[in-house]
XYZ file of C-alpha atoms in Angstrom:
688
model
C -7.029 26.060 -3.394
C -9.385 23.330 -3.729
C -12.710 22.534 -1.783
C -14.289 18.826 -2.203
C -18.216 19.686 -1.558
C -21.126 17.544 -1.864
C -24.381 18.123 -2.741
C -23.843 21.904 -3.486
C -23.393 22.716 0.233
C -21.466 25.579 1.388
C -17.757 24.719 2.350
C -17.200 24.003 6.028
C -15.861 26.934 8.152
C -13.784 24.607 10.529
C -10.273 24.396 10.684
C -9.208 20.564 11.191
C -8.044 18.041 8.629
C -8.467 14.579 9.897
C -7.058 11.258 8.745
C -8.285 7.762 10.015
C -6.325 4.628 9.386
C -8.243 1.528 10.401
C -6.381 -1.884 11.012
C -7.196 -5.041 12.284
C -6.428 -4.249 15.863
C -6.198 -0.543 16.353
C -7.888 2.395 14.609
C -5.443 5.190 14.619
C -6.510 9.153 14.415
C -4.541 12.134 13.465
C -5.984 15.665 13.630
C -4.264 18.562 12.303
C -5.277 22.041 13.288
C -4.919 24.334 10.243
C -4.500 27.363 12.294
C -2.215 26.450 14.700
C -0.068 23.666 12.987
C -0.372 21.187 16.068
C -1.105 17.787 15.357
C -2.768 15.640 17.822
C -3.334 11.680 17.973
C -5.732 9.034 19.235
C -5.658 5.272 19.265
C -8.687 3.247 19.772
C -9.476 -0.436 19.344
C -11.091 -1.404 16.178
C -14.504 -2.734 16.213
C -16.264 -5.602 14.218
C -18.030 -3.096 12.269
C -15.425 -0.556 11.497
C -17.729 2.179 10.841
C -18.255 2.047 14.965
C -14.129 2.181 15.204
C -14.211 5.048 12.966
C -16.768 7.170 14.897
C -15.171 6.038 18.363
C -11.601 7.465 17.120
C -13.385 10.677 16.020
C -14.810 10.808 19.871
C -11.346 9.947 21.513
C -9.869 12.412 19.621
C -12.272 15.320 20.418
C -13.342 16.128 16.978
C -16.529 17.904 16.390
C -17.463 17.069 12.607
C -18.661 20.428 12.037
C -15.344 21.780 12.309
C -13.511 19.337 9.860
C -12.674 20.633 6.447
C -10.953 17.593 5.293
C -11.329 13.831 6.315
C -9.188 11.443 4.959
C -9.554 7.414 5.645
C -7.609 4.277 4.943
C -9.393 1.371 5.348
C -8.898 -2.690 5.036
C -12.408 -3.385 4.292
C -11.806 -4.022 0.658
C -8.682 -6.211 1.573
C -10.419 -8.287 4.491
C -13.261 -9.071 2.027
C -11.138 -10.650 -0.086
C -8.946 -12.424 2.570
C -12.199 -13.673 4.601
C -13.907 -14.237 1.033
C -17.016 -12.711 2.747
C -18.410 -11.317 -0.802
C -21.486 -11.105 -2.478
C -22.461 -13.272 -5.633
C -21.451 -11.898 -8.615
C -21.595 -12.920 -12.412
C -18.907 -13.099 -14.983
C -19.878 -12.372 -18.564
C -17.392 -13.626 -21.265
C -16.861 -14.231 -24.707
C -18.072 -18.237 -25.525
C -15.156 -20.606 -25.004
C -13.493 -18.226 -22.611
C -15.155 -18.876 -19.426
C -12.303 -20.658 -17.585
C -9.641 -18.063 -18.173
C -9.654 -16.727 -14.468
C -9.426 -20.558 -13.397
C -6.664 -21.486 -15.737
C -4.634 -18.514 -14.585
C -0.964 -18.744 -15.549
C -0.844 -22.385 -14.389
C 2.316 -21.442 -11.998
C 2.318 -22.280 -8.222
C 3.046 -20.115 -5.252
C 5.067 -22.992 -3.988
C 6.836 -24.621 -6.963
C 7.576 -27.735 -5.127
C 4.224 -28.387 -3.405
C 2.411 -30.699 -5.598
C -0.608 -30.632 -3.196
C -1.096 -27.083 -2.584
C -4.104 -25.719 -4.498
C -4.338 -22.135 -5.605
C -7.335 -20.566 -4.125
C -10.618 -21.002 -5.832
C -11.667 -18.228 -8.347
C -13.844 -15.404 -6.838
C -16.608 -16.341 -9.376
C -17.788 -20.198 -9.329
C -17.836 -21.700 -12.766
C -21.723 -22.063 -12.694
C -21.771 -18.025 -12.580
C -19.444 -17.347 -15.442
C -21.918 -17.089 -18.651
C -20.680 -17.075 -22.090
C -22.119 -15.035 -24.783
C -21.769 -15.106 -28.613
C -19.585 -12.174 -29.729
C -16.160 -11.942 -31.055
C -13.436 -9.056 -31.838
C -9.956 -9.916 -33.553
C -6.811 -8.508 -32.436
C -7.084 -5.770 -34.475
C -10.102 -4.642 -32.885
C -12.070 -5.418 -35.757
C -15.810 -6.700 -34.794
C -15.945 -10.304 -36.385
C -19.122 -10.917 -34.650
C -21.279 -8.527 -33.008
C -22.781 -9.273 -29.670
C -25.875 -11.477 -29.774
C -28.476 -8.992 -28.005
C -31.272 -11.490 -27.967
C -29.100 -14.093 -26.376
C -27.689 -11.202 -23.861
C -31.134 -10.174 -22.922
C -31.943 -13.911 -21.897
C -28.481 -14.036 -19.961
C -29.307 -10.804 -18.218
C -32.642 -12.128 -17.081
C -31.177 -15.023 -15.606
C -28.642 -13.265 -13.468
C -31.523 -11.323 -12.358
C -33.526 -14.316 -10.916
C -30.008 -15.624 -9.522
C -29.964 -12.432 -7.756
C -26.476 -11.419 -8.290
C -25.128 -8.217 -6.785
C -22.576 -7.336 -9.216
C -21.395 -8.506 -12.986
C -17.862 -8.242 -14.661
C -17.997 -7.981 -18.363
C -15.028 -9.579 -19.854
C -14.753 -10.232 -23.491
C -11.638 -11.157 -25.634
C -9.708 -8.403 -27.202
C -11.804 -5.536 -25.551
C -8.662 -3.735 -24.623
C -8.409 -2.758 -28.254
C -12.350 -2.072 -28.904
C -14.758 -2.246 -26.165
C -17.824 -1.556 -28.468
C -19.135 -5.264 -27.505
C -18.676 -4.745 -23.874
C -20.541 -1.442 -23.774
C -23.325 -2.835 -25.663
C -23.350 -5.910 -22.981
C -23.121 -3.136 -20.276
C -26.102 -1.199 -21.478
C -28.383 -4.524 -21.924
C -27.364 -5.551 -18.231
C -28.025 -2.141 -16.853
C -31.577 -2.184 -18.589
C -32.298 -5.214 -17.400
C -30.838 -5.265 -14.082
C -31.015 -1.273 -12.714
C -29.209 -0.542 -9.925
C -26.468 -3.350 -10.375
C -22.764 -2.219 -10.626
C -21.739 -3.236 -13.774
C -17.473 -3.557 -14.622
C -16.490 -3.853 -17.982
C -12.736 -4.954 -18.662
C -12.295 -2.338 -21.549
C -12.822 0.577 -19.052
C -11.524 -1.064 -15.796
C -8.076 -2.309 -17.281
C -7.696 -1.660 -21.109
C -4.367 -3.731 -21.419
C -3.371 -6.864 -23.289
C -3.263 -10.342 -21.427
C -6.715 -11.511 -20.712
C -5.949 -13.381 -17.399
C -4.701 -10.411 -15.734
C -7.765 -8.207 -17.276
C -10.270 -10.634 -16.520
C -8.888 -10.924 -12.841
C -8.704 -7.297 -11.945
C -12.230 -6.500 -13.567
C -13.654 -9.639 -11.286
C -11.996 -8.191 -8.117
C -13.545 -4.805 -8.964
C -16.709 -6.215 -9.539
C -16.850 -8.467 -6.424
C -15.472 -5.530 -4.335
C -18.231 -2.924 -5.743
C -21.265 -3.703 -3.601
C -18.774 -4.229 -0.305
C -17.379 -0.757 -0.818
C -20.276 0.690 -2.145
C -22.004 -0.198 0.704
C -19.360 0.674 3.557
C -18.865 3.776 2.082
C -22.739 5.206 1.821
C -23.164 3.992 5.318
C -19.947 5.785 6.628
C -20.917 9.047 4.577
C -24.291 9.274 6.085
C -23.016 8.758 9.590
C -20.786 11.507 8.809
C -23.108 13.875 7.308
C -25.425 13.485 10.168
C -22.599 14.507 12.229
C -22.442 17.676 10.388
C -19.230 16.683 7.960
C -20.148 18.509 4.669
C -17.193 17.791 2.371
C -16.568 14.721 0.562
C -14.909 11.832 2.279
C -11.313 10.889 0.662
C -10.473 7.322 0.608
C -6.745 6.349 0.335
C -6.091 3.927 -2.383
C -3.197 1.401 -3.446
C -1.778 3.757 -5.876
C -0.714 6.279 -3.052
C -3.532 8.974 -3.891
C -7.281 9.296 -2.670
C -10.659 9.098 -4.500
C -14.153 10.308 -3.650
C -17.218 8.299 -3.269
C -18.318 9.040 -6.910
C -15.655 7.020 -7.965
C -15.482 4.197 -5.307
C -17.910 2.233 -7.203
C -16.459 2.019 -10.402
C -13.234 1.477 -9.267
C -13.242 -0.482 -5.921
C -10.496 -2.891 -6.619
C -8.225 0.250 -6.216
C -9.118 0.108 -2.382
C -7.438 -3.427 -1.803
C -4.132 -2.037 -0.776
C -5.515 1.037 1.152
C -3.941 0.193 4.417
C -0.228 -0.250 3.565
C 0.061 2.571 1.039
C -0.697 5.032 3.989
C 2.658 4.282 5.877
C 4.766 4.413 2.724
C 3.600 7.820 1.636
C 4.110 9.146 5.229
C 7.659 7.542 5.516
C 8.513 9.440 2.026
C 7.320 12.675 3.193
C 9.134 12.403 6.411
C 12.353 11.826 5.025
C 11.928 14.577 2.549
C 11.285 17.097 5.356
C 14.552 15.836 7.017
C 16.338 16.404 3.527
C 16.553 12.684 2.227
C 14.723 12.145 -1.277
C 16.029 8.533 -0.960
C 14.404 6.343 1.953
C 13.393 3.205 3.112
C 10.237 2.883 5.313
C 10.300 0.148 7.931
C 6.792 0.061 9.635
C 7.268 -2.734 12.254
C 3.850 -3.622 14.283
C 2.551 -6.357 16.314
C 2.564 -9.185 13.546
C 4.049 -7.911 10.382
C 6.680 -5.717 8.994
C 5.965 -3.670 5.797
C 9.139 -2.475 3.782
C 8.762 0.440 1.026
C 11.492 2.508 -0.633
C 11.261 6.106 -2.423
C 14.025 7.042 -4.579
C 14.243 10.716 -5.564
C 11.215 11.630 -3.809
C 9.082 9.185 -5.704
C 7.900 5.792 -4.154
C 8.326 2.484 -6.389
C 5.091 1.735 -7.937
C 4.195 -1.982 -9.280
C 1.578 -3.572 -11.130
C 2.497 -7.108 -10.177
C 0.557 -7.401 -7.030
C -2.726 -9.051 -5.394
C -4.327 -9.989 -2.435
C -4.404 -13.927 -3.177
C -1.694 -15.679 -5.155
C -3.069 -16.375 -8.585
C -5.532 -13.455 -8.933
C -3.562 -10.305 -9.614
C -4.946 -6.668 -9.612
C -3.372 -4.909 -12.314
C -4.017 -1.239 -10.764
C -0.998 0.595 -10.155
C -0.049 0.208 -6.302
C 2.862 1.530 -4.397
C 5.384 -1.488 -3.851
C 5.563 -2.729 -0.350
C 6.902 -5.843 0.808
C 5.243 -7.454 3.946
C 6.952 -10.063 5.971
C 5.814 -11.817 9.348
C 8.160 -9.779 11.501
C 6.755 -7.921 14.421
C 6.755 -7.059 18.322
C 4.590 -10.732 18.576
C 6.541 -13.005 16.283
C 7.225 -16.174 17.958
C 10.848 -17.423 18.633
C 11.576 -21.372 18.903
C 14.265 -23.822 17.968
C 13.251 -25.916 14.849
C 16.026 -28.650 13.859
C 18.742 -27.031 16.108
C 18.444 -23.609 14.583
C 16.724 -20.396 15.934
C 13.635 -19.141 13.988
C 11.730 -16.327 14.417
C 8.245 -15.673 12.846
C 6.334 -15.541 10.635
C 3.852 -16.925 13.166
C 2.784 -14.426 15.759
C 1.145 -14.278 19.268
C -1.216 -11.715 17.805
C -3.126 -9.221 20.321
C -4.442 -12.325 22.360
C -2.812 -14.065 23.938
C -0.113 -11.875 23.016
C 3.898 -11.948 24.017
C 4.411 -13.776 27.220
C 4.944 -10.785 29.285
C 1.326 -9.930 28.841
C 0.268 -12.429 30.973
C -2.515 -13.731 28.421
C -1.206 -17.369 28.812
C 1.219 -17.513 25.856
C 4.583 -19.127 26.852
C 6.641 -19.002 23.732
C 9.162 -16.084 23.351
C 8.392 -13.054 21.096
C 10.440 -10.048 20.183
C 8.669 -8.174 22.754
C 9.684 -10.533 25.442
C 13.442 -10.701 24.273
C 13.456 -6.525 24.340
C 12.400 -6.734 27.639
C 14.791 -9.218 28.900
C 17.632 -7.078 27.309
C 16.108 -3.868 29.023
C 15.247 -1.831 25.885
C 11.412 -2.070 26.975
C 10.197 -1.149 30.130
C 7.498 -2.302 32.214
C 4.472 -0.713 30.307
C 3.256 -0.014 27.092
C 0.666 3.027 25.968
C 1.514 4.970 28.892
C 1.224 2.328 31.411
C -2.343 1.240 30.263
C -0.379 -2.353 29.265
C 1.503 -4.031 31.801
C 4.388 -5.857 30.866
C 5.662 -8.686 33.375
C 9.764 -9.081 33.041
C 9.443 -12.145 35.130
C 7.040 -14.182 32.495
C 9.187 -12.646 29.656
C 12.547 -13.958 31.378
C 10.745 -17.281 31.833
C 9.697 -17.845 28.142
C 13.101 -16.716 26.872
C 14.828 -19.250 29.162
C 12.542 -22.081 28.378
C 12.004 -21.594 24.841
C 15.534 -20.780 23.744
C 18.312 -20.289 26.454
C 17.938 -23.875 27.997
C 17.710 -25.355 24.294
C 20.822 -23.568 23.155
C 22.893 -23.643 26.184
C 23.357 -20.027 26.507
C 22.385 -17.224 28.965
C 18.972 -15.667 28.990
C 20.402 -12.288 27.904
C 22.370 -13.904 25.061
C 19.362 -15.873 24.002
C 17.367 -12.604 23.949
C 19.863 -11.002 21.931
C 20.026 -13.835 19.542
C 16.355 -13.591 19.082
C 16.493 -9.901 18.138
C 19.457 -10.848 15.729
C 17.353 -13.388 13.583
C 14.367 -10.952 13.584
C 16.715 -7.949 12.293
C 18.184 -10.446 9.741
C 14.781 -11.360 8.644
C 13.710 -7.529 7.951
C 17.274 -6.859 6.340
C 16.629 -9.695 4.074
C 13.352 -7.946 3.214
C 15.067 -4.653 2.511
C 17.505 -5.976 0.369
C 14.935 -7.571 -1.861
C 13.370 -3.966 -2.144
C 16.491 -2.106 -2.720
C 19.763 -3.988 -3.799
C 17.689 -6.530 -5.876
C 16.073 -3.585 -7.742
C 19.375 -1.876 -8.206
C 19.575 0.628 -5.492
C 22.181 0.656 -2.817
C 21.048 0.798 0.965
C 23.883 3.187 1.825
C 22.341 6.118 -0.042
C 19.105 6.033 1.649
C 17.758 7.076 5.082
C 15.876 4.488 7.115
C 12.386 5.780 8.346
C 11.622 3.373 11.413
C 8.047 3.600 12.634
C 4.933 1.326 13.656
C 4.949 0.457 17.464
C 8.138 -1.672 17.253
C 10.312 0.061 14.400
C 12.047 2.295 16.640
C 13.214 -0.496 18.842
C 14.861 -2.402 16.031
C 15.670 0.774 13.295
C 19.267 1.659 14.387
C 20.729 -2.142 14.677
C 19.067 -2.721 11.185
C 20.647 -0.021 9.701
C 23.871 -0.825 10.878
C 23.721 -4.288 9.572
C 22.628 -2.591 5.768
C 25.159 0.323 6.420
C 22.798 2.479 6.190
C 24.022 5.992 7.808
C 20.745 7.433 8.975
C 17.770 6.764 10.868
C 14.925 9.084 11.299
C 11.770 8.069 13.821
C 8.448 10.042 13.341
C 7.000 12.056 16.102
C 4.407 9.890 16.803
C 5.788 6.255 15.344
C 2.610 4.350 15.959
C 0.366 6.480 14.220
C 2.337 7.559 11.451
C 0.529 5.541 8.700
C -2.553 7.542 9.603
C -0.690 10.703 8.852
C 0.154 9.460 5.512
C -3.620 9.900 5.085
C -3.122 13.695 5.235
C -0.330 13.869 2.947
C -2.118 12.503 -0.494
C -3.941 13.999 -3.692
C -6.804 12.731 -5.323
C -5.351 10.188 -8.253
C -6.682 8.460 -10.897
C -4.347 6.166 -13.109
C -5.095 5.609 -16.827
C -3.613 3.410 -19.343
C -4.018 2.123 -22.795
C -2.314 -0.746 -25.021
C 0.227 0.926 -27.624
C 2.028 -1.782 -29.211
C 4.749 -0.522 -31.855
C 8.356 -0.679 -32.578
C 9.783 2.710 -31.494
C 11.513 3.037 -34.863
C 8.027 3.420 -36.189
C 6.166 5.716 -33.695
C 4.807 9.110 -35.146
C 5.542 11.565 -32.079
C 2.379 13.548 -33.244
C 0.125 10.592 -32.936
C 1.635 9.573 -29.600
C 1.056 13.131 -28.289
C -2.760 12.799 -29.590
C -3.254 9.649 -27.916
C -1.738 11.143 -24.424
C -3.999 14.204 -25.098
C -6.851 11.930 -25.319
C -6.264 10.277 -21.977
C -5.862 13.662 -20.403
C -8.991 14.845 -21.639
C -10.789 11.706 -19.973
C -8.782 12.493 -16.459
C -9.868 16.037 -16.710
C -13.550 14.613 -16.888
C -13.291 12.548 -14.006
C -11.280 15.196 -11.855
C -13.854 17.850 -12.709
C -16.734 15.512 -11.505
C -14.900 15.079 -8.359
C -14.776 19.050 -7.673
C -11.200 19.502 -8.673
C -10.494 22.768 -10.406
C -8.324 22.856 -13.736
C -5.781 24.881 -12.054
C -5.362 22.146 -9.396
C -4.949 19.338 -11.995
C -1.677 17.526 -12.762
C -0.867 15.099 -15.436
C 2.048 12.743 -15.326
C 2.773 10.804 -18.255
C 4.844 7.630 -18.379
C 5.400 4.771 -21.468
C 6.026 0.893 -20.443
C 8.674 -0.036 -23.058
C 10.497 -3.247 -23.467
C 13.328 -5.038 -25.781
C 11.802 -6.553 -28.900
C 10.793 -10.165 -27.897
C 10.651 -9.398 -24.078
C 6.766 -9.240 -22.225
C 8.162 -7.585 -19.217
C 8.325 -4.027 -19.410
C 9.609 -0.734 -17.631
C 8.060 2.420 -17.224
C 9.765 5.412 -18.649
C 8.530 9.038 -17.710
C 7.347 11.260 -20.540
C 7.531 15.079 -20.678
C 4.639 17.112 -21.588
C 5.851 17.563 -25.053
C 7.095 14.576 -27.138
C 9.415 15.511 -30.058
C 11.873 13.035 -30.230
C 11.341 9.078 -29.504
C 15.123 8.539 -29.734
C 15.212 10.334 -26.240
C 12.595 8.058 -24.894
C 14.750 4.947 -26.140
C 17.719 6.345 -24.465
C 15.957 6.632 -21.075
C 14.898 2.944 -21.355
C 18.139 1.838 -21.658
C 19.460 3.899 -18.855
C 16.814 2.590 -16.519
C 16.939 -0.908 -17.927
C 20.737 -0.625 -16.713
C 19.801 0.326 -13.473
C 16.920 -2.180 -12.789
C 18.866 -5.329 -14.258
C 22.513 -4.268 -14.567
C 22.428 -4.382 -18.321
C 21.296 -2.762 -21.529
C 21.405 -3.333 -25.218
C 21.646 -0.319 -27.081
C 21.904 -2.075 -30.522
C 18.678 -3.968 -29.737
C 15.178 -2.507 -31.150
C 12.831 -1.043 -28.486
C 9.031 -1.841 -28.392
C 6.358 0.332 -26.917
C 4.044 -1.384 -25.177
C 1.440 0.747 -22.844
C 0.697 4.589 -22.296
C -0.072 5.603 -18.712
C -1.087 8.726 -17.257
C -1.337 9.640 -13.846
C -4.123 12.336 -13.288
C -3.677 14.421 -9.855
C -5.954 16.556 -8.364
C -3.857 18.413 -5.830
C -5.546 18.617 -2.348
C -4.100 21.397 0.342
C -1.315 19.551 2.174
C -0.829 19.285 5.911
C 2.015 21.392 7.090
C 3.485 20.445 10.512
C 4.266 22.937 13.181
C 8.029 23.581 13.428
C 9.751 24.473 16.404
C 13.471 26.500 16.626
C 15.908 25.085 18.884
C 15.968 25.902 22.637
C 19.353 25.043 23.619
C 17.691 23.123 26.556
C 19.603 20.100 27.458
C 17.287 17.159 28.002
C 17.191 15.460 31.470
C 16.607 11.600 31.731
C 13.788 10.421 33.758
C 15.159 7.174 34.966
C 18.313 4.845 34.327
C 18.411 1.032 33.647
C 20.788 -1.539 32.818
C 20.332 -2.266 29.091
C 22.045 -5.205 27.030
C 23.685 -4.041 23.813
C 25.291 -7.285 22.767
C 28.176 -8.958 24.910
C 27.459 -10.133 28.437
C 27.725 -7.016 30.402
C 24.572 -4.487 30.762
C 24.948 -0.606 29.889
C 23.881 1.939 32.776
C 21.506 3.356 30.267
C 19.529 6.625 30.542
C 15.829 6.924 29.657
C 14.276 9.873 28.236
C 10.696 10.781 27.849
C 9.999 12.054 24.288
C 7.642 14.857 25.142
C 10.485 16.296 26.984
C 13.012 16.241 24.102
C 12.780 20.059 22.692
C 13.837 20.898 19.161
C 17.753 20.939 18.757
C 18.353 18.266 21.717
C 21.234 15.961 21.204
C 22.009 12.566 22.627
C 24.900 10.144 22.448
C 24.040 6.614 22.891
C 23.363 4.436 24.899
C 19.929 5.879 25.418
C 16.307 4.937 25.533
C 13.596 7.055 24.563
C 10.022 6.212 25.658
C 6.599 7.710 24.578
C 3.167 6.819 24.370
C 3.019 4.752 21.150
C 6.530 3.566 20.939
C 9.963 3.287 22.357
C 13.469 4.369 20.668
C 16.637 2.629 20.812
C 19.883 4.794 20.492
C 22.755 2.112 20.804
C 26.349 3.158 21.739
C 28.493 4.712 19.116
C 25.227 6.310 17.799
C 24.149 9.879 17.926
C 20.553 11.582 17.701
C 19.282 14.971 17.278
C 15.428 16.340 17.665
C 14.928 18.191 14.154
C 12.212 21.203 14.320
C 9.420 18.805 13.143
C 10.210 16.834 16.107
C 11.717 13.509 14.450
C 14.444 12.135 15.917
C 17.516 11.725 13.353
C 19.974 9.206 14.321
C 23.596 8.830 12.952
C 24.626 5.528 13.157
C 27.598 5.304 10.856
C 28.078 3.982 7.298
C 27.836 5.712 4.149
C 27.272 9.507 3.294
């Protein structure tokens, strides 16, 4: 197996694998003992400097870095930098006449009907978008070589301006990057130590706005992420950790500090990818290759989908509208639905979210001063939540929750408080159901053929009812729902995504020439993985080709085997995939190849969770309380403590299962079993 070692040091002798996921409110820690398979978790508040929260999390989990063999990290540093615009000054060097490409964008709007809503300003102001004389035509022929004297003068100007990084974006560089490489060499000579991103290496694809935008984002994040990773690596090294820090990126893999500086934009979606990875893995353990992940926290809900064991991947994403990041990313749909989502009456209708009470002042039951009802308040009124969270460290006041639901909803609608609370939950579930439909039905997938993995602090409260609304038959609740995203960081491999344009009608493609192009991509990928300490035996190459009907400009990725002998097989696969995605196919229409893609994977030893055999011991409730499940009457419902539920334990609803970081609701008519990995598997009816 592979060991990632820095500075030629010896492999560590410890037995712990650690994953840390830093969010805006909490830092989650997962610690796996490789010898026993025991997984322990910790949760600490995030700090203004994420590195302090990182180290606090290690301390809370009782981790000595000397004992750690692998440390994986999901971070929101890059995402938050883009959202808050706390970014260093950078420059963009472009072909003369094309300095405004990233400001013109696609001329579309996020809200089509709001004529006064402006798109966010570019990450590089116009004064720092510097044109230079050069030109390459669409065929890759150098029409005008780079004016080197002009380039040197430009580099010296940027030096006087004190820019922290430079993005080089030339027209048609995706087909020939010679002029960009020459510009980079001059910049590195005149501005030593300044990171330079060139579009022909960051994203060698047609469509200049997407290529320029991705390169600019990569450049602007390079100093931010590079400085963060360097400081964190030093703190870890001082603590005794000798291996590479692995950083989760948007594509669902991890990268080492050696490549972070060159591909910093890949960390822009680091945080949300971890939950999607974990939900896919947990569903696979339970025997469900088709799964939908529902990560519901305090403010938002992230929905993801895995089909036949593979997560859906998209290239149409970005942190801010108008500025795409075209690196492959696990597709995650985020909506404003969480425990703190505010419920209110607007124009006579009940609305829920996207506004949130946040951590402060929090739901009304927190006693922080908020009087608007939230989903958490509604769940307390219905009896689904008790009077404490996090093992009693947070006290919930049911009187404040009831008062908020009464004044905010019940009195305005003329219904009882339980009916109002039930309506609040129904609207929240309807919002989440719409998100699930968007990522499943609108993509050609039937939710009835999937299992729902409900996690996050609030996911298990809503999972069963949401599944019933969507006719999903099975709901899986992981052992520690609140830290499942951190677990995802332990389930990934090193991964690089390479691509190059290859625009040619399928009827004219030579299989041997196509095979040679893929071989060249694989050689580049192997060099990167070798640089990161991956042995040849631990490398895995996955090919795909973006294809489209002639005349279209949106494409579909079709998987390709290790040997390409018949282009006709690829065309038939494209027709089949197009039918599933869009419900139609045109077998008589000519098909065009658009782009070659390669996913290069360096296999990292995977976490193996401890399993237990069924004990045959019947679980005993710790208490009982009245709980509403629709209707005007409450059910006398047993409450169980989840750590007391052994493998093989079965329950029939209604029941409430409490634990440190979440609460699971088992409604009437549903049944559940605790599997050998301590997952709760609920059967709620619906398709097979």
